[in-house]
Amino acid sequence: MKDAPYAAAESALAGEIAAAHEAGEPVEIVGGGTRRALGRPVQAARAVSTASLSGIALHEPGALTLVAGAGTPLAEVEAALAREGQRLAFEPMDHRGLLGSSGEPTLGAVAAMNNSGPRRIQAGAARDAMLGVRLIDGRGEVVSNGGRVMKNVTGYDLVKLMAGSWGTLGLLTEIAFKVLPIPEAEATVMLTGLDDARAVEALSAALGSPYDVTGAAHGEGRTLVRVEGFAAQIAHRGPALARLFSPFGKAEIVSGEASAALWRGVRDVEAFHGREGAVWRVSVKPSEGPRLVSALKAQGAFAALYDWGGGLVWLLTAEEGDAGAALIRAETRARGGHATLVRGSAATRAAVEPFEPAAPGIAALEARLRAAFDPKSILNPGRMRG
Amino acid sequence: MQMPEPEARILSRKAEIVARLEAALSPGAVIHAEEEVRVYECDALTAYRCPPLAVILPSSTAEVAAALRILHEERVPVVPRGSGTSLAGGALPTADSVILGVARMNRVLETDYENRFIRVETGRTNLSVTGAVEAEGFFYAPDPSSQLACAIAGNIAMNSGGAHCLKYGVTTNNLLGVTMVTMEGEVLEIGGHALDAPGLDLLGVICGSEGQLGVVTEATLRILAKPEGARPILLGFDENEVAGACVSDIIRAGVLPVAIEFMDRPCIRACEDFAHAGYPDVEALLIVEVEGSEAEIDDQLAKIREIAARHSPREMRESRSAEESAAIWKGRKAAFGAMGQINDYMCLDGTIPVSALPLVLRRIGEMSRDFGLDVANVFHAGDGNMHPLILFDANKPGDLELCEAFGAEILKLCVEVGGCLTGEHGVGVEKRDLMEHQYSAADLEAQLRVKDAFDPRWLLNPAKVFPLHVTAGRRMAA
């Protein structure tokens, strides 16, 4: 935006990237540095920090819109939103606990990795909340796309293309988000003791109900379904879901902060914190989640957690050999899904492709797009697939 | 509307091209007689017409691929077409182009309630997607007002929205995967059944690319469980500004209605004359609809009444039954028909930040006086997507041109206040020449490079989205 507090910083960074392009010198884009151990180690001699791109340029609570610099700490954005009773509805995961990293996660990283938590099933992903971006491409040119309004089909949607591109198409400088009100109340309807297959059946039943479920997870013997809204709505929907669950067992209703704590745990994959081993993130059809896990368990030692109604599976396995890569990829692909290595040593991440390899036609298209945005491959080279 | 000169080398090879297509496709899939291709000379933007070279109506992805391989080899431009309901001229042919219509591909391929998706061929109409799943209590959320006729193919090309997208999002938020055929005839599977896909978000950039990156033949769409019920409240105000402030306060208060529709006085009057919905005599009218159980709806409507009461409404009419709901919606749903009864009109589609609403409405009123053409405003207020209807007389020489100039000024105003040229209809040919008001040369160049990556010969849906002078170099070189 014009007059953004980081406008001068954007120009300076564009100059820096243009010089790197000229010299053919790769750079690693670094925000808060909390997720540098995710993905392939970047092959770059130096880092470019987004710290100077910090600040909220606009927050219009009545229009549900926030525009901020990519280097703005996520905590600062969330605090500013909370003061107006609002939030980023896609519930981005904090990776520090899982990766054992420190630092402050930034807004740019949330966008660049399309970081979406449990509420993805109802409120959409980070990419769905992103209304506009500004970026510096691999030539050092500043490009703007989208805007700050909720409905916009003017030209190609490069906003989505940037979401989840891990900084390989451009250095994000500014992101406009759709934000949502924080509901008055929340409650979690909890079942215990179900096996994985039965648990996902229960989650499917809840997601097929009219109660607008905003979280559906299973792990550690607990099956959780969240509803959010006005207090009177929650008083209706919580018991209605408990009744729906009666074929699966007696449900307990947890509300308020205790409910919120449960979902922070799901979001941040808390059950795997402090446990040794490689961590994989798998996407499949929800009904295939338990089948995938039981096929894997028949062939090795795996612990599993489920989110997104069973469609997002977190796997913990020993970091030996290929850290389970070949087996996990084969079983996942057979079910039409894909797998990403989220935690592994640098050696593992250099030896194993952390991101799901692409089919040939898609790989060629992705390569052409990368060349279009970054002809000399200087932005985060090697970080993502391709 | 300026279109590229048709290429003589294509026009002169029509017979050979038609013969090759006929050999590759099922009998009856190629239309080339002059009087028959005329049916495809325009879409819902009827002011511009041009019969295509030929029309093909393939019945499968394999046929689409076979046809595109031939057309790529022959270097013939291709205009993909769903149901032809584009208001922006998104399916306007050029004389040397072949229309590729997906209308014969309308099967449901898979429904999966457990995993909440449906896979369809893209010639299927929007409403019939919901029709295929509603018996099981599900629906497909995007609901453009042309949903009875419009095809999923066009919805994906234009990233269509609808009245309910404040809560449920637009097409891109409800699309999980597609089968897309490239101009070279290669079949690509993009996305899948999961809530995220590996690699770059190709699905995100294909959706809304107006058929310029590939031909989408199959789509996997999210389906959602139907809410228990829904009911609207009608609110009338003495001033547009006050109605705008009320919208903002409702949103801030944490009520997330499924729809907030706004109508101004000229529109209310026309609807009253046409549909006799019993609307109050006010400057501005809001229809706010909420969902949930009966008790939840009562509770949310009570909150909305409380907020609205602070803005001294002239009228608050809460629906208590399905009949009353239908009565409240009757006028709004008849709005476009009503305007069509009294005049020719041009429907705009700019989006603005909700906060700019009072300013924009005031400026439109001033411009209306300057241009001497009346405007009625009806729009999705919750998300700032405006639909000003400019009234003109098509039989009066110069009136269409005047109307277009006025429309362009309104859209420039939308951009000026932080909004955009089009919220849900798409750029097509209609707003092509305004793109430089919204985007810088570098912004447009980045989009053109995406087109280069998907369609290096620039054959798909020619002359749409970008001003011709911006793409001239690429089209010549290709």
PDB file of C-alpha atoms in Angstrom, chain A residues 183-350:
ATOM      1  CA  PRO A 183     -16.829 -15.899  18.350  1.00  0.00           C
ATOM      2  CA  GLU A 184     -18.312 -15.338  21.772  1.00  0.00           C
ATOM      3  CA  ALA A 185     -17.974 -18.991  22.817  1.00  0.00           C
ATOM      4  CA  GLU A 186     -16.483 -22.337  21.858  1.00  0.00           C
ATOM      5  CA  ALA A 187     -16.949 -25.908  22.994  1.00  0.00           C
ATOM      6  CA  THR A 188     -15.350 -29.240  22.209  1.00  0.00           C
ATOM      7  CA  VAL A 189     -17.370 -32.411  22.119  1.00  0.00           C
ATOM      8  CA  MET A 190     -15.001 -35.219  23.098  1.00  0.00           C
ATOM      9  CA  LEU A 191     -15.200 -38.985  22.721  1.00  0.00           C
ATOM     10  CA  THR A 192     -12.578 -41.270  24.224  1.00  0.00           C
ATOM     11  CA  GLY A 193     -11.285 -44.762  23.494  1.00  0.00           C
ATOM     12  CA  LEU A 194     -12.261 -45.059  19.807  1.00  0.00           C
ATOM     13  CA  ASP A 195      -9.928 -46.798  17.380  1.00  0.00           C
ATOM     14  CA  ASP A 196      -8.762 -44.699  14.421  1.00  0.00           C
ATOM     15  CA  ALA A 197     -11.273 -46.005  11.877  1.00  0.00           C
ATOM     16  CA  ARG A 198     -14.223 -45.580  14.232  1.00  0.00           C
ATOM     17  CA  ALA A 199     -12.974 -42.125  15.234  1.00  0.00           C
ATOM     18  CA  VAL A 200     -12.862 -40.916  11.628  1.00  0.00           C
ATOM     19  CA  GLU A 201     -16.399 -42.268  11.135  1.00  0.00           C
ATOM     20  CA  ALA A 202     -17.492 -40.135  14.086  1.00  0.00           C
ATOM     21  CA  LEU A 203     -15.692 -37.085  12.648  1.00  0.00           C
ATOM     22  CA  SER A 204     -17.354 -37.649   9.253  1.00  0.00           C
ATOM     23  CA  ALA A 205     -20.748 -37.816  10.930  1.00  0.00           C
ATOM     24  CA  ALA A 206     -20.060 -34.497  12.665  1.00  0.00           C
ATOM     25  CA  LEU A 207     -18.800 -32.865   9.466  1.00  0.00           C
ATOM     26  CA  GLY A 208     -21.864 -34.121   7.614  1.00  0.00           C
ATOM     27  CA  SER A 209     -24.152 -32.541  10.234  1.00  0.00           C
ATOM     28  CA  PRO A 210     -25.585 -29.011   9.984  1.00  0.00           C
ATOM     29  CA  TYR A 211     -23.724 -27.816  13.120  1.00  0.00           C
ATOM     30  CA  ASP A 212     -20.911 -25.963  11.321  1.00  0.00           C
ATOM     31  CA  VAL A 213     -18.043 -27.837  12.955  1.00  0.00           C
ATOM     32  CA  THR A 214     -14.794 -25.798  13.080  1.00  0.00           C
ATOM     33  CA  GLY A 215     -12.403 -28.537  14.207  1.00  0.00           C
ATOM     34  CA  ALA A 216     -12.371 -32.334  13.826  1.00  0.00           C
ATOM     35  CA  ALA A 217      -9.342 -34.197  15.170  1.00  0.00           C
ATOM     36  CA  HIS A 218      -8.312 -37.507  16.695  1.00  0.00           C
ATOM     37  CA  GLY A 219      -5.229 -38.678  18.544  1.00  0.00           C
ATOM     38  CA  GLU A 220      -3.967 -40.103  21.821  1.00  0.00           C
ATOM     39  CA  GLY A 221      -7.279 -41.860  22.316  1.00  0.00           C
ATOM     40  CA  ARG A 222      -9.330 -38.662  22.146  1.00  0.00           C
ATOM     41  CA  THR A 223     -11.708 -37.734  19.350  1.00  0.00           C
ATOM     42  CA  LEU A 224     -12.464 -33.993  19.286  1.00  0.00           C
ATOM     43  CA  VAL A 225     -15.064 -31.890  17.515  1.00  0.00           C
ATOM     44  CA  ARG A 226     -15.226 -28.129  17.979  1.00  0.00           C
ATOM     45  CA  VAL A 227     -18.101 -25.684  17.551  1.00  0.00           C
ATOM     46  CA  GLU A 228     -17.829 -21.894  17.846  1.00  0.00           C
ATOM     47  CA  GLY A 229     -20.381 -19.101  17.882  1.00  0.00           C
ATOM     48  CA  PHE A 230     -22.663 -17.154  20.174  1.00  0.00           C
ATOM     49  CA  ALA A 231     -23.144 -18.675  23.622  1.00  0.00           C
ATOM     50  CA  ALA A 232     -26.721 -19.651  22.797  1.00  0.00           C
ATOM     51  CA  GLN A 233     -25.589 -21.370  19.589  1.00  0.00           C
ATOM     52  CA  ILE A 234     -22.959 -23.375  21.404  1.00  0.00           C
ATOM     53  CA  ALA A 235     -25.494 -24.370  24.037  1.00  0.00           C
ATOM     54  CA  HIS A 236     -27.549 -25.839  21.177  1.00  0.00           C
ATOM     55  CA  ARG A 237     -24.818 -27.341  18.984  1.00  0.00           C
ATOM     56  CA  GLY A 238     -22.672 -28.968  21.696  1.00  0.00           C
ATOM     57  CA  PRO A 239     -25.453 -31.203  23.056  1.00  0.00           C
ATOM     58  CA  ALA A 240     -26.778 -31.816  19.530  1.00  0.00           C
ATOM     59  CA  LEU A 241     -23.377 -33.217  18.531  1.00  0.00           C
ATOM     60  CA  ALA A 242     -23.175 -35.260  21.738  1.00  0.00           C
ATOM     61  CA  ARG A 243     -26.529 -36.832  20.753  1.00  0.00           C
ATOM     62  CA  LEU A 244     -25.250 -37.446  17.228  1.00  0.00           C
ATOM     63  CA  PHE A 245     -22.265 -39.233  18.793  1.00  0.00           C
ATOM     64  CA  SER A 246     -24.359 -41.576  20.941  1.00  0.00           C
ATOM     65  CA  PRO A 247     -23.636 -44.606  18.674  1.00  0.00           C
ATOM     66  CA  PHE A 248     -19.920 -43.994  19.297  1.00  0.00           C
ATOM     67  CA  GLY A 249     -20.043 -43.606  23.076  1.00  0.00           C
ATOM     68  CA  LYS A 250     -20.792 -41.048  25.730  1.00  0.00           C
ATOM     69  CA  ALA A 251     -19.416 -37.662  24.787  1.00  0.00           C
ATOM     70  CA  GLU A 252     -18.039 -35.096  27.184  1.00  0.00           C
ATOM     71  CA  ILE A 253     -18.375 -31.363  26.481  1.00  0.00           C
ATOM     72  CA  VAL A 254     -15.368 -29.181  27.259  1.00  0.00           C
ATOM     73  CA  SER A 255     -15.727 -25.418  26.945  1.00  0.00           C
ATOM     74  CA  GLY A 256     -13.888 -22.127  27.272  1.00  0.00           C
ATOM     75  CA  GLU A 257     -10.133 -22.069  27.842  1.00  0.00           C
ATOM     76  CA  ALA A 258      -9.939 -25.858  28.322  1.00  0.00           C
ATOM     77  CA  SER A 259     -11.384 -26.278  24.832  1.00  0.00           C
ATOM     78  CA  ALA A 260      -9.022 -23.657  23.382  1.00  0.00           C
ATOM     79  CA  ALA A 261      -6.042 -25.448  24.950  1.00  0.00           C
ATOM     80  CA  LEU A 262      -7.070 -28.730  23.304  1.00  0.00           C
ATOM     81  CA  TRP A 263      -7.044 -27.075  19.875  1.00  0.00           C
ATOM     82  CA  ARG A 264      -3.700 -25.347  20.429  1.00  0.00           C
ATOM     83  CA  GLY A 265      -2.427 -28.866  21.049  1.00  0.00           C
ATOM     84  CA  VAL A 266      -3.945 -30.174  17.828  1.00  0.00           C
ATOM     85  CA  ARG A 267      -2.744 -27.160  15.836  1.00  0.00           C
ATOM     86  CA  ASP A 268       0.869 -27.406  17.032  1.00  0.00           C
ATOM     87  CA  VAL A 269       1.042 -31.242  17.007  1.00  0.00           C
ATOM     88  CA  GLU A 270       1.880 -31.079  20.691  1.00  0.00           C
ATOM     89  CA  ALA A 271       1.737 -34.852  21.180  1.00  0.00           C
ATOM     90  CA  PHE A 272       4.971 -35.158  19.195  1.00  0.00           C
ATOM     91  CA  HIS A 273       6.850 -32.375  20.990  1.00  0.00           C
ATOM     92  CA  GLY A 274      10.031 -33.629  22.635  1.00  0.00           C
ATOM     93  CA  ARG A 275       9.711 -37.079  21.058  1.00  0.00           C
ATOM     94  CA  GLU A 276      12.589 -38.248  18.884  1.00  0.00           C
ATOM     95  CA  GLY A 277      12.121 -39.187  15.262  1.00  0.00           C
ATOM     96  CA  ALA A 278      11.106 -37.857  11.872  1.00  0.00           C
ATOM     97  CA  VAL A 279       7.695 -36.171  11.537  1.00  0.00           C
ATOM     98  CA  TRP A 280       5.674 -36.412   8.325  1.00  0.00           C
ATOM     99  CA  ARG A 281       2.547 -34.564   7.325  1.00  0.00           C
ATOM    100  CA  VAL A 282       0.239 -36.515   5.012  1.00  0.00           C
ATOM    101  CA  SER A 283      -2.892 -35.375   3.133  1.00  0.00           C
ATOM    102  CA  VAL A 284      -5.421 -37.982   2.018  1.00  0.00           C
ATOM    103  CA  LYS A 285      -9.166 -38.414   1.782  1.00  0.00           C
ATOM    104  CA  PRO A 286     -10.347 -38.550   5.421  1.00  0.00           C
ATOM    105  CA  SER A 287     -11.688 -42.101   5.085  1.00  0.00           C
ATOM    106  CA  GLU A 288      -8.265 -43.251   3.822  1.00  0.00           C
ATOM    107  CA  GLY A 289      -6.374 -41.839   6.833  1.00  0.00           C
ATOM    108  CA  PRO A 290      -6.888 -44.808   9.185  1.00  0.00           C
ATOM    109  CA  ARG A 291      -6.306 -47.316   6.348  1.00  0.00           C
ATOM    110  CA  LEU A 292      -3.032 -45.632   5.488  1.00  0.00           C
ATOM    111  CA  VAL A 293      -1.897 -45.689   9.106  1.00  0.00           C
ATOM    112  CA  SER A 294      -2.802 -49.331   9.616  1.00  0.00           C
ATOM    113  CA  ALA A 295      -0.932 -50.273   6.410  1.00  0.00           C
ATOM    114  CA  LEU A 296       2.137 -48.398   7.664  1.00  0.00           C
ATOM    115  CA  LYS A 297       1.950 -49.887  11.157  1.00  0.00           C
ATOM    116  CA  ALA A 298       1.932 -53.359   9.620  1.00  0.00           C
ATOM    117  CA  GLN A 299       5.336 -52.564   8.116  1.00  0.00           C
ATOM    118  CA  GLY A 300       7.066 -50.462  10.784  1.00  0.00           C
ATOM    119  CA  ALA A 301       6.800 -48.360  13.936  1.00  0.00           C
ATOM    120  CA  PHE A 302       4.592 -45.307  13.468  1.00  0.00           C
ATOM    121  CA  ALA A 303       2.636 -43.018  15.765  1.00  0.00           C
ATOM    122  CA  ALA A 304      -0.238 -41.098  14.153  1.00  0.00           C
ATOM    123  CA  LEU A 305      -2.428 -38.062  14.878  1.00  0.00           C
ATOM    124  CA  TYR A 306      -5.363 -36.933  12.734  1.00  0.00           C
ATOM    125  CA  ASP A 307      -6.741 -33.478  11.960  1.00  0.00           C
ATOM    126  CA  TRP A 308      -9.101 -32.103   9.272  1.00  0.00           C
ATOM    127  CA  GLY A 309     -11.619 -34.854   9.914  1.00  0.00           C
ATOM    128  CA  GLY A 310      -8.963 -37.517   9.288  1.00  0.00           C
ATOM    129  CA  GLY A 311      -7.621 -36.020   6.049  1.00  0.00           C
ATOM    130  CA  LEU A 312      -4.475 -34.584   7.617  1.00  0.00           C
ATOM    131  CA  VAL A 313      -2.301 -37.246   9.235  1.00  0.00           C
ATOM    132  CA  TRP A 314       0.786 -36.498  11.312  1.00  0.00           C
ATOM    133  CA  LEU A 315       3.221 -39.417  11.481  1.00  0.00           C
ATOM    134  CA  LEU A 316       6.153 -39.955  13.824  1.00  0.00           C
ATOM    135  CA  THR A 317       8.702 -42.600  12.869  1.00  0.00           C
ATOM    136  CA  ALA A 318      12.344 -43.461  13.484  1.00  0.00           C
ATOM    137  CA  GLU A 319      14.820 -41.310  11.615  1.00  0.00           C
ATOM    138  CA  GLU A 320      16.782 -44.219  10.234  1.00  0.00           C
ATOM    139  CA  GLY A 321      17.649 -44.815   6.604  1.00  0.00           C
ATOM    140  CA  ASP A 322      15.237 -42.732   4.557  1.00  0.00           C
ATOM    141  CA  ALA A 323      13.092 -41.900   7.616  1.00  0.00           C
ATOM    142  CA  GLY A 324      10.255 -43.963   6.142  1.00  0.00           C
ATOM    143  CA  ALA A 325      10.126 -41.903   2.938  1.00  0.00           C
ATOM    144  CA  ALA A 326       9.768 -44.710   0.398  1.00  0.00           C
ATOM    145  CA  LEU A 327       7.162 -46.606   2.411  1.00  0.00           C
ATOM    146  CA  ILE A 328       5.103 -43.539   3.349  1.00  0.00           C
ATOM    147  CA  ARG A 329       5.171 -42.171  -0.194  1.00  0.00           C
ATOM    148  CA  ALA A 330       4.146 -45.497  -1.730  1.00  0.00           C
ATOM    149  CA  GLU A 331       1.232 -46.025   0.686  1.00  0.00           C
ATOM    150  CA  THR A 332       0.131 -42.388   0.418  1.00  0.00           C
ATOM    151  CA  ARG A 333       0.252 -42.247  -3.362  1.00  0.00           C
ATOM    152  CA  ALA A 334      -1.676 -45.503  -3.621  1.00  0.00           C
ATOM    153  CA  ARG A 335      -4.464 -43.587  -1.852  1.00  0.00           C
ATOM    154  CA  GLY A 336      -4.237 -40.460  -3.995  1.00  0.00           C
ATOM    155  CA  GLY A 337      -2.557 -38.410  -1.280  1.00  0.00           C
ATOM    156  CA  HIS A 338       0.783 -36.715  -0.708  1.00  0.00           C
ATOM    157  CA  ALA A 339       3.383 -36.526   2.073  1.00  0.00           C
ATOM    158  CA  THR A 340       5.794 -33.874   3.351  1.00  0.00           C
ATOM    159  CA  LEU A 341       8.705 -34.403   5.727  1.00  0.00           C
ATOM    160  CA  VAL A 342       8.223 -31.648   8.313  1.00  0.00           C
ATOM    161  CA  ARG A 343      10.912 -32.591  10.812  1.00  0.00           C
ATOM    162  CA  GLY A 344      14.180 -34.338  10.093  1.00  0.00           C
ATOM    163  CA  SER A 345      17.894 -33.699  10.465  1.00  0.00           C
ATOM    164  CA  ALA A 346      19.699 -31.662   7.807  1.00  0.00           C
ATOM    165  CA  ALA A 347      21.282 -34.879   6.549  1.00  0.00           C
ATOM    166  CA  THR A 348      17.877 -36.557   6.175  1.00  0.00           C
ATOM    167  CA  ARG A 349      16.419 -33.505   4.458  1.00  0.00           C
ATOM    168  CA  ALA A 350      19.314 -33.377   2.032  1.00  0.00           C
TER     169      ALA A 350
END
